[in-house]
mmCIF file of C-alpha atoms in Angstrom:
data_model
loop_
_atom_site.group_PDB
_atom_site.id
_atom_site.type_symbol
_atom_site.label_atom_id
_atom_site.label_comp_id
_atom_site.label_asym_id
_atom_site.label_seq_id
_atom_site.Cartn_x
_atom_site.Cartn_y
_atom_site.Cartn_z
ATOM 1 C CA PRO A 1 54.976 179.657 251.242
ATOM 2 C CA GLU A 2 54.899 181.824 248.120
ATOM 3 C CA ASP A 3 57.932 183.693 249.454
ATOM 4 C CA VAL A 4 59.803 180.364 249.606
ATOM 5 C CA VAL A 5 58.956 179.553 245.986
ATOM 6 C CA GLN A 6 59.960 183.063 244.936
ATOM 7 C CA ARG A 7 63.309 182.696 246.702
ATOM 8 C CA LEU A 8 63.945 179.265 245.185
ATOM 9 C CA PHE A 9 62.587 180.338 241.772
ATOM 10 C CA ALA A 10 61.559 176.738 241.066
ATOM 11 C CA VAL A 11 60.509 173.627 242.982
ATOM 12 C CA GLN A 12 60.563 170.360 241.063
ATOM 13 C CA VAL A 13 57.137 168.715 241.141
ATOM 14 C CA GLN A 14 57.589 165.521 239.160
ATOM 15 C CA TYR A 15 55.925 164.100 242.271
ATOM 16 C CA ALA A 16 52.974 166.209 243.369
ATOM 17 C CA ALA A 17 53.762 165.743 247.071
ATOM 18 C CA SER A 18 57.248 167.227 246.642
ATOM 19 C CA LEU A 19 55.987 170.811 246.654
ATOM 20 C CA GLY A 20 54.369 170.659 250.073
ATOM 21 C CA VAL A 21 57.279 168.788 251.658
ATOM 22 C CA ALA A 22 59.933 171.051 250.110
ATOM 23 C CA VAL A 23 58.168 174.224 251.254
ATOM 24 C CA ALA A 24 57.319 172.799 254.702
ATOM 25 C CA ALA A 25 61.043 172.333 255.358
ATOM 26 C CA ARG A 26 61.568 176.067 254.793
ATOM 27 C CA VAL A 27 58.687 177.728 256.665
ATOM 28 C CA LYS A 28 57.631 177.715 260.298
ATOM 29 C CA ARG A 29 54.032 176.819 259.484
ATOM 30 C CA MET A 30 52.106 175.862 256.373
ATOM 31 C CA LYS A 31 48.442 175.028 255.966
ATOM 32 C CA PRO A 32 47.870 171.505 254.601
ATOM 33 C CA SER A 33 45.569 173.028 251.991
ATOM 34 C CA TRP A 34 48.196 175.426 250.652
ATOM 35 C CA PRO A 35 49.687 173.351 247.788
ATOM 36 C CA ASP A 36 46.282 172.647 246.274
ATOM 37 C CA ALA A 37 45.067 176.215 246.797
ATOM 38 C CA ALA A 38 48.235 177.650 245.245
ATOM 39 C CA PHE A 39 47.512 175.856 241.945
ATOM 40 C CA ASN A 40 43.734 176.386 241.954
ATOM 41 C CA ARG A 41 41.176 179.077 242.796
ATOM 42 C CA ASN A 42 42.989 182.217 241.639
ATOM 43 C CA PRO A 43 46.315 180.353 241.423
ATOM 44 C CA THR A 44 49.544 181.908 242.643
ATOM 45 C CA LEU A 45 51.700 179.081 241.245
ATOM 46 C CA VAL A 46 52.027 177.604 237.781
ATOM 47 C CA LYS A 47 53.031 173.993 237.135
ATOM 48 C CA THR A 48 54.904 173.587 233.881
ATOM 49 C CA TRP A 49 57.977 172.143 232.180
ATOM 50 C CA SER A 50 60.891 174.482 232.666
ATOM 51 C CA LEU A 51 64.314 173.814 234.193
ATOM 52 C CA ARG A 52 66.054 170.668 232.903
ATOM 53 C CA HIS A 53 62.935 169.935 230.807
ATOM 54 C CA THR A 54 61.152 168.684 233.941
ATOM 55 C CA LEU A 55 58.022 169.780 235.786
ATOM 56 C CA HIS A 56 58.454 172.633 238.246
ATOM 57 C CA ALA A 57 56.299 175.000 240.250
ATOM 58 C CA HIS A 58 56.927 178.716 239.734
ATOM 59 C CA LEU A 59 55.196 181.929 240.719
ATOM 60 C CA VAL A 60 52.521 182.924 238.212
ATOM 61 C CA SER A 61 54.180 186.337 238.065
ATOM 62 C CA ASP A 62 57.333 184.705 236.627
ATOM 63 C CA ARG A 63 55.562 183.553 233.454
ATOM 64 C CA PRO A 64 57.112 186.194 231.141
ATOM 65 C CA LEU A 65 60.579 185.324 232.459
ATOM 66 C CA LEU A 66 59.955 181.606 231.928
ATOM 67 C CA LYS A 67 58.662 182.134 228.403
ATOM 68 C CA ALA A 68 61.841 183.983 227.434
ATOM 69 C CA LEU A 69 64.077 181.461 229.204
ATOM 70 C CA ASN A 70 62.407 178.554 227.394
ATOM 71 C CA GLN A 71 62.421 180.008 223.873
ATOM 72 C CA PRO A 72 65.502 178.001 222.771
ATOM 73 C CA ARG A 73 63.947 174.880 224.313
ATOM 74 C CA TYR A 74 60.843 175.420 222.192
ATOM 75 C CA GLU A 75 62.954 175.764 219.053
ATOM 76 C CA ARG A 76 64.855 172.557 219.859
ATOM 77 C CA PHE A 77 61.569 170.813 220.603
ATOM 78 C CA MET A 78 60.215 171.661 217.145
ATOM 79 C CA VAL A 79 63.391 170.285 215.545
ATOM 80 C CA TRP A 80 62.862 167.103 217.565
ATOM 81 C CA MET A 81 59.225 166.889 216.398
ATOM 82 C CA ARG A 82 60.379 166.942 212.802
ATOM 83 C CA SER A 83 62.530 163.886 213.538
ATOM 84 C CA TYR A 84 59.203 162.005 213.493
ATOM 85 C CA ASP A 85 58.929 162.795 209.776
ATOM 86 C CA MET A 86 56.839 165.840 210.596
ATOM 87 C CA ALA A 87 57.317 168.769 208.276
ATOM 88 C CA PRO A 88 57.350 172.187 209.958
ATOM 89 C CA GLY A 89 53.801 172.798 208.813
ATOM 90 C CA GLN A 90 52.561 169.491 210.240
ATOM 91 C CA ALA A 91 54.158 170.153 213.626
ATOM 92 C CA ASN A 92 52.505 173.585 213.750
ATOM 93 C CA TYR A 93 49.225 171.988 212.659
ATOM 94 C CA CYS A 94 49.420 169.626 215.660
ATOM 95 C CA GLU A 95 49.972 172.617 217.940
ATOM 96 C CA ASP A 96 46.922 174.383 216.545
ATOM 97 C CA LYS A 97 44.796 171.261 216.966
ATOM 98 C CA MET A 98 45.944 170.799 220.581
ATOM 99 C CA LEU A 99 45.133 174.421 221.384
ATOM 100 C CA ALA A 100 41.709 173.999 219.819
ATOM 101 C CA ALA A 101 41.085 170.862 221.882
ATOM 102 C CA LEU A 102 41.988 172.724 225.082
ATOM 103 C CA ALA A 103 39.855 175.754 224.234
ATOM 104 C CA GLY A 104 36.857 173.993 225.765
ATOM 105 C CA GLY A 105 38.582 173.665 229.148
ATOM 106 C CA PRO A 106 41.152 171.382 230.817
ATOM 107 C CA ARG A 107 41.644 168.023 229.105
ATOM 108 C CA THR A 108 43.473 164.818 229.974
ATOM 109 C CA ARG A 109 46.269 163.583 227.758
ATOM 110 C CA THR A 110 43.966 160.868 226.384
ATOM 111 C CA GLN A 111 41.373 163.478 225.439
ATOM 112 C CA VAL A 112 44.001 165.610 223.713
ATOM 113 C CA HIS A 113 45.272 162.575 221.786
ATOM 114 C CA ASP A 114 41.737 161.681 220.715
ATOM 115 C CA ALA A 115 41.452 165.158 219.226
ATOM 116 C CA VAL A 116 44.907 164.942 217.571
ATOM 117 C CA PRO A 117 45.388 161.225 216.741
ATOM 118 C CA VAL A 118 48.882 161.661 215.245
ATOM 119 C CA LEU A 119 50.146 162.243 218.806
ATOM 120 C CA LYS A 120 49.376 158.629 219.663
ATOM 121 C CA SER A 121 52.320 157.503 217.527
ATOM 122 C CA LEU A 122 54.877 159.617 219.425
ATOM 123 C CA ASP A 123 57.271 158.089 221.936
ATOM 124 C CA TRP A 124 57.710 159.575 225.405
ATOM 125 C CA THR A 125 54.357 161.351 225.540
ATOM 126 C CA GLY A 126 54.208 160.461 229.232
ATOM 127 C CA TRP A 127 57.252 162.729 229.633
ATOM 128 C CA GLY A 128 55.680 165.577 227.703
ATOM 129 C CA ALA A 129 56.652 164.793 224.123
ATOM 130 C CA ASP A 130 53.214 165.945 223.013
ATOM 131 C CA LEU A 131 52.430 169.124 224.984
ATOM 132 C CA LYS A 132 55.860 170.216 226.168
ATOM 133 C CA GLY A 133 56.445 172.498 223.195
ATOM 134 C CA LEU A 134 53.294 174.489 223.943
ATOM 135 C CA ALA A 135 54.360 174.666 227.588
ATOM 136 C CA PHE A 136 57.760 176.060 226.585
ATOM 137 C CA ARG A 137 55.915 178.621 224.459
ATOM 138 C CA GLY A 138 53.873 179.660 227.490
ATOM 139 C CA ASP A 139 50.524 178.659 225.983
ATOM 140 C CA VAL A 140 49.764 175.502 228.010
ATOM 141 C CA VAL A 141 50.152 174.630 231.696
ATOM 142 C CA LEU A 142 49.228 171.697 233.851
ATOM 143 C CA ALA A 143 45.923 172.014 235.695
ATOM 144 C CA PRO A 144 46.492 170.251 239.061
ATOM 145 C CA SER A 145 42.856 169.948 240.132
ATOM 146 C CA GLY A 146 42.957 166.894 242.376
ATOM 147 C CA PRO A 147 43.189 163.106 242.036
ATOM 148 C CA GLY A 148 42.784 161.351 238.743
ATOM 149 C CA ALA A 149 44.482 161.722 235.375
ATOM 150 C CA THR A 150 46.682 164.773 234.816
ATOM 151 C CA LYS A 151 44.922 167.567 232.976
ATOM 152 C CA PHE A 152 46.274 170.336 230.789
ATOM 153 C CA ALA A 153 44.831 173.792 230.223
ATOM 154 C CA LEU A 154 45.314 176.903 228.162
ATOM 155 C CA ALA A 155 47.506 179.172 230.252
ATOM 156 C CA GLU A 156 45.343 182.260 229.813
ATOM 157 C CA GLN A 157 42.184 180.352 230.758
ATOM 158 C CA TRP A 158 43.777 178.823 233.855
ATOM 159 C CA LEU A 159 46.007 181.671 235.028
ATOM 160 C CA GLY A 160 44.736 184.799 233.325
ATOM 161 C CA VAL A 161 46.381 187.000 230.711
ATOM 162 C CA MET A 162 50.157 187.040 230.888
ATOM 163 C CA PRO A 163 51.687 190.326 232.082
ATOM 164 C CA ALA A 164 52.979 192.500 229.259
ATOM 165 C CA GLU A 165 56.526 192.408 230.646
ATOM 166 C CA GLU A 166 59.010 191.417 227.941
ATOM 167 C CA TRP A 167 62.374 189.718 228.401
ATOM 168 C CA SER A 168 64.998 188.860 225.839
ATOM 169 C CA TYR A 169 66.588 185.445 226.208
ATOM 170 C CA GLU A 170 69.853 186.980 227.392
ATOM 171 C CA GLU A 171 68.048 189.120 229.978
ATOM 172 C CA ALA A 172 66.125 186.073 231.181
ATOM 173 C CA VAL A 173 69.317 184.051 231.682
ATOM 174 C CA ASP A 174 70.914 186.980 233.538
ATOM 175 C CA GLU A 175 67.938 187.310 235.894
ATOM 176 C CA THR A 176 67.750 183.552 236.431
ATOM 177 C CA LEU A 177 71.434 183.536 237.414
ATOM 178 C CA ARG A 178 70.713 186.276 239.970
ATOM 179 C CA ARG A 179 67.821 184.281 241.392
ATOM 180 C CA TYR A 180 69.895 181.101 241.406
ATOM 181 C CA LEU A 181 72.786 182.624 243.333
ATOM 182 C CA LYS A 182 70.394 184.264 245.809
ATOM 183 C CA ALA A 183 69.065 180.808 246.696
ATOM 184 C CA HIS A 184 71.956 178.426 246.083
ATOM 185 C CA ALA A 185 75.326 180.206 246.329
ATOM 186 C CA PRO A 186 78.145 179.437 246.587
ATOM 187 C CA ALA A 187 77.967 177.695 243.238
ATOM 188 C CA THR A 188 80.039 177.138 240.119
ATOM 189 C CA LEU A 189 79.102 178.001 236.561
ATOM 190 C CA ARG A 190 78.820 174.258 235.943
ATOM 191 C CA ASP A 191 76.303 174.042 238.800
ATOM 192 C CA PHE A 192 74.162 176.787 237.236
ATOM 193 C CA VAL A 193 74.216 175.140 233.811
ATOM 194 C CA TYR A 194 73.268 171.799 235.391
ATOM 195 C CA TRP A 195 70.400 173.368 237.353
ATOM 196 C CA THR A 196 68.897 175.237 234.424
ATOM 197 C CA GLY A 197 69.655 172.790 231.624
ATOM 198 C CA ILE A 198 70.804 175.655 229.365
ATOM 199 C CA TYR A 199 73.873 175.643 227.156
ATOM 200 C CA ALA A 200 77.165 176.380 228.906
ATOM 201 C CA ARG A 201 77.909 179.326 226.600
ATOM 202 C CA ALA A 202 74.679 181.049 227.661
ATOM 203 C CA GLY A 203 75.594 180.567 231.307
ATOM 204 C CA ALA A 204 79.102 181.901 230.702
ATOM 205 C CA ALA A 205 77.686 184.970 228.939
ATOM 206 C CA ALA A 206 75.421 185.683 231.928
ATOM 207 C CA LEU A 207 78.328 185.273 234.332
ATOM 208 C CA SER A 208 80.311 187.821 232.330
ATOM 209 C CA GLN A 209 77.346 190.193 232.102
ATOM 210 C CA LEU A 210 76.862 190.178 235.883
ATOM 211 C CA LYS A 211 80.536 190.477 236.802
ATOM 212 C CA GLY A 212 79.789 193.694 238.676
ATOM 213 C CA GLU A 213 77.124 191.982 240.807
ATOM 214 C CA ILE A 214 78.907 188.766 241.778
ATOM 215 C CA VAL A 215 82.202 187.843 243.391
ATOM 216 C CA PRO A 216 84.287 184.668 243.045
ATOM 217 C CA VAL A 217 84.969 182.668 246.196
ATOM 218 C CA GLN A 218 86.821 179.539 247.214
ATOM 219 C CA VAL A 219 85.280 176.924 249.496
ATOM 220 C CA GLU A 220 87.785 175.368 251.843
ATOM 221 C CA GLY A 221 88.508 171.762 250.922
ATOM 222 C CA LEU A 222 86.808 171.917 247.511
ATOM 223 C CA PRO A 223 88.408 172.628 244.129
ATOM 224 C CA GLY A 224 87.208 175.237 241.665
ATOM 225 C CA THR A 225 85.855 178.765 241.757
ATOM 226 C CA ARG A 226 82.376 179.408 243.047
ATOM 227 C CA TYR A 227 80.304 182.578 242.931
ATOM 228 C CA VAL A 228 78.051 184.539 245.258
ATOM 229 C CA LEU A 229 76.100 187.763 244.862
ATOM 230 C CA SER A 230 78.150 190.699 246.126
ATOM 231 C CA GLU A 231 75.279 191.772 248.382
ATOM 232 C CA ASP A 232 75.288 188.346 250.092
ATOM 233 C CA ALA A 233 79.034 187.769 250.395
ATOM 234 C CA ASP A 234 79.502 189.127 253.920
ATOM 235 C CA ALA A 235 76.504 187.220 255.280
ATOM 236 C CA LEU A 236 77.666 183.938 253.731
ATOM 237 C CA VAL A 237 81.178 184.326 255.112
ATOM 238 C CA ALA A 238 79.786 185.159 258.565
ATOM 239 C CA GLN A 239 77.531 182.086 258.596
ATOM 240 C CA GLN A 240 80.264 179.508 259.099
ATOM 241 C CA LYS A 241 77.996 176.746 260.370
ATOM 242 C CA VAL A 242 74.470 175.620 259.551
ATOM 243 C CA LYS A 243 72.421 174.230 262.423
ATOM 244 C CA GLY A 244 69.216 172.233 262.529
ATOM 245 C CA VAL A 245 67.448 169.182 261.126
ATOM 246 C CA ARG A 246 65.259 169.221 258.017
ATOM 247 C CA LEU A 247 63.301 166.555 256.178
ATOM 248 C CA LEU A 248 63.889 167.413 252.521
ATOM 249 C CA ALA A 249 61.559 166.337 249.725
ATOM 250 C CA LYS A 250 62.221 163.951 246.859
ATOM 251 C CA PHE A 251 63.999 166.001 244.195
ATOM 252 C CA ASP A 252 64.457 168.755 246.778
ATOM 253 C CA PRO A 253 65.665 172.115 245.386
ATOM 254 C CA LEU A 254 68.877 171.890 247.423
ATOM 255 C CA LEU A 255 69.855 168.515 245.964
ATOM 256 C CA MET A 256 68.979 169.555 242.414
ATOM 257 C CA ALA A 257 70.815 172.892 242.585
ATOM 258 C CA HIS A 258 74.424 171.742 242.164
ATOM 259 C CA LYS A 259 76.266 169.420 239.831
ATOM 260 C CA ASP A 260 78.991 169.069 242.476
ATOM 261 C CA LYS A 261 77.120 168.201 245.659
ATOM 262 C CA GLN A 262 80.086 167.939 248.020
ATOM 263 C CA LEU A 263 78.903 171.029 249.919
ATOM 264 C CA TYR A 264 76.264 168.849 251.586
ATOM 265 C CA LEU A 265 76.580 165.250 250.321
ATOM 266 C CA SER A 266 79.557 162.896 250.597
ATOM 267 C CA PRO A 267 80.507 161.432 247.180
ATOM 268 C CA LYS A 268 80.421 157.905 248.626
ATOM 269 C CA LEU A 269 76.717 158.386 249.438
ATOM 270 C CA HIS A 270 75.753 159.874 246.085
ATOM 271 C CA LYS A 271 74.320 156.674 244.615
ATOM 272 C CA THR A 272 72.247 156.063 247.742
ATOM 273 C CA VAL A 273 70.465 159.400 247.342
ATOM 274 C CA PHE A 274 70.556 159.603 243.523
ATOM 275 C CA GLN A 275 69.300 156.158 242.619
ATOM 276 C CA LYS A 276 68.635 154.317 239.370
ATOM 277 C CA ALA A 277 65.934 155.420 236.934
ATOM 278 C CA GLY A 278 66.512 159.052 237.899
ATOM 279 C CA GLN A 279 65.057 158.789 241.398
ATOM 280 C CA VAL A 280 66.242 161.327 243.970
ATOM 281 C CA GLU A 281 65.411 160.204 247.481
ATOM 282 C CA ALA A 282 63.919 162.373 250.201
ATOM 283 C CA SER A 283 66.797 163.270 252.523
ATOM 284 C CA VAL A 284 67.543 164.019 256.160
ATOM 285 C CA LEU A 285 69.653 167.170 256.436
ATOM 286 C CA ILE A 286 71.484 167.586 259.760
ATOM 287 C CA ASP A 287 73.584 170.714 260.284
ATOM 288 C CA GLY A 288 73.830 171.232 256.539
ATOM 289 C CA LYS A 289 74.855 167.669 255.622
ATOM 290 C CA VAL A 290 72.754 164.869 254.132
ATOM 291 C CA THR A 291 72.934 162.129 256.764
ATOM 292 C CA GLY A 292 70.067 159.837 255.763
ATOM 293 C CA ILE A 293 67.124 159.244 253.465
ATOM 294 C CA TRP A 294 63.486 158.849 254.448
ATOM 295 C CA ARG A 295 60.087 157.789 253.189
ATOM 296 C CA LEU A 296 56.594 158.418 254.462
ATOM 297 C CA ALA A 297 53.927 155.732 254.721
ATOM 298 C CA ARG A 298 50.649 157.491 255.442
ATOM 299 C CA GLY A 299 47.065 156.617 256.059
ATOM 300 C CA SER A 300 44.089 158.911 256.359
ATOM 301 C CA SER A 301 45.270 160.477 259.617
ATOM 302 C CA LYS A 302 48.539 158.774 260.625
ATOM 303 C CA GLY A 303 51.984 158.509 259.122
ATOM 304 C CA VAL A 304 55.281 156.734 259.675
ATOM 305 C CA VAL A 305 58.558 158.353 258.638
ATOM 306 C CA SER A 306 61.043 155.545 258.012
ATOM 307 C CA VAL A 307 64.638 156.740 258.093
ATOM 308 C CA GLN A 308 67.743 155.042 256.753
ATOM 309 C CA GLN A 309 70.597 156.565 258.749
ATOM 310 C CA PHE A 310 73.983 157.034 257.125
ATOM 311 C CA ARG A 311 75.438 157.183 260.631
ATOM 312 C CA LYS A 312 73.964 156.741 264.095
ATOM 313 C CA PHE A 313 72.098 159.907 265.015
ATOM 314 C CA ARG A 314 73.077 161.573 268.280
ATOM 315 C CA LEU A 315 70.519 162.043 271.069
ATOM 316 C CA ARG A 316 70.341 165.799 270.458
ATOM 317 C CA GLU A 317 69.777 165.187 266.731
ATOM 318 C CA LEU A 318 66.981 162.710 267.460
ATOM 319 C CA GLY A 319 65.174 165.352 269.493
ATOM 320 C CA ARG A 320 65.431 167.808 266.603
ATOM 321 C CA LEU A 321 64.296 165.133 264.157
ATOM 322 C CA GLU A 322 61.181 164.513 266.249
ATOM 323 C CA LYS A 323 60.383 168.237 266.135
ATOM 324 C CA GLU A 324 60.901 168.286 262.377
ATOM 325 C CA ALA A 325 58.618 165.269 261.958
ATOM 326 C CA ALA A 326 55.986 167.083 264.034
ATOM 327 C CA ARG A 327 56.251 170.087 261.747
ATOM 328 C CA LEU A 328 55.843 167.825 258.712
ATOM 329 C CA ARG A 329 52.788 166.260 260.375
ATOM 330 C CA ARG A 330 51.139 169.671 260.747
ATOM 331 C CA ALA A 331 52.012 170.666 257.177
ATOM 332 C CA LEU A 332 50.473 167.466 255.786
ATOM 333 C CA GLY A 333 47.394 167.600 258.014
ATOM 334 C CA LEU A 334 48.092 164.339 259.848
ATOM 335 C CA LYS A 335 46.949 163.713 263.415
ATOM 336 C CA GLU A 336 49.871 161.467 264.320
ATOM 337 C CA ILE A 337 53.327 160.752 262.966
ATOM 338 C CA SER A 338 55.996 158.340 264.212
ATOM 339 C CA LEU A 339 59.625 157.611 263.364
ATOM 340 C CA ASP A 340 61.179 154.311 262.306
ATOM 341 C CA LEU A 341 64.939 154.782 262.533
ATOM 342 C CA ASP A 342 65.987 151.288 261.493
ATOM 343 C CA ALA A 343 64.625 151.284 257.950
ATOM 344 C CA HIS A 344 66.655 150.139 254.961
ATOM 345 C CA HIS A 345 65.385 151.281 251.566
ATOM 346 C CA VAL A 346 65.990 149.422 248.342
#
């Protein structure tokens, strides 16, 4: 599973269950206990705000890269804090007080606000308007330790001392572009900027810097120039067709990786998958195309996968879908799982 996260660089975890489902779709087998174990007990993953200012899971070893990549986000965050009539000194004072509150161990947001009452007057704290700056700075991470209120922790207490590796911002963007194309090529510059949430000029500078490592390509039937790593070009050209059925997670890395999603999603279905209030539905991927959305209703040992089909699935596809549901059952630790193919989601 860690190899999958390394390859993807980031898995969005706005919903805690998304990590296990996203990784399960990309490995042959996964222990049900893996997502929890990866964040706890000598953690291998860190949960923090990163790409697009949203919560993602990354390898702990990528912390220095993330810190460099998020430096401009931290600077913009401090400017935003001062829009609340906070002088620079007051914003830094709030940071110091939050760090002091967390020095005694993981704390809930309510506990942090009790220690720093001025935070209670901020809007959007549920989206990180209080602690996100410290997360961008690499000092605070989420501490996913089970059910109950979300807790936050000092990064060095939760994860250990950060490796001494140093990245400049430009180097971090260059390396992130390499990692992005390894996982998600072919892709446009606009796709990369969308995926990271960085400024377009930074993405363009990285594209120019890596011109010896990437090649431009055209995708038949789609406008615009896309890019792939030179080392992957032959393999991508040779793999003309993608086979198989996968149950992708909500906010799955594939769906979040491209601004232009026509590689795998018909434009007429976009609003069905990308719904109001920023929701991105869990999807059924058949032979590389999104052909339905799904939801899981689960009890203590049983689950029902309800599927809204965008077209009638063929008999062969239904057999593959059953196998994929069985794999999801094992990954989630369920004893039984069944399919409801006539569901209609609102």
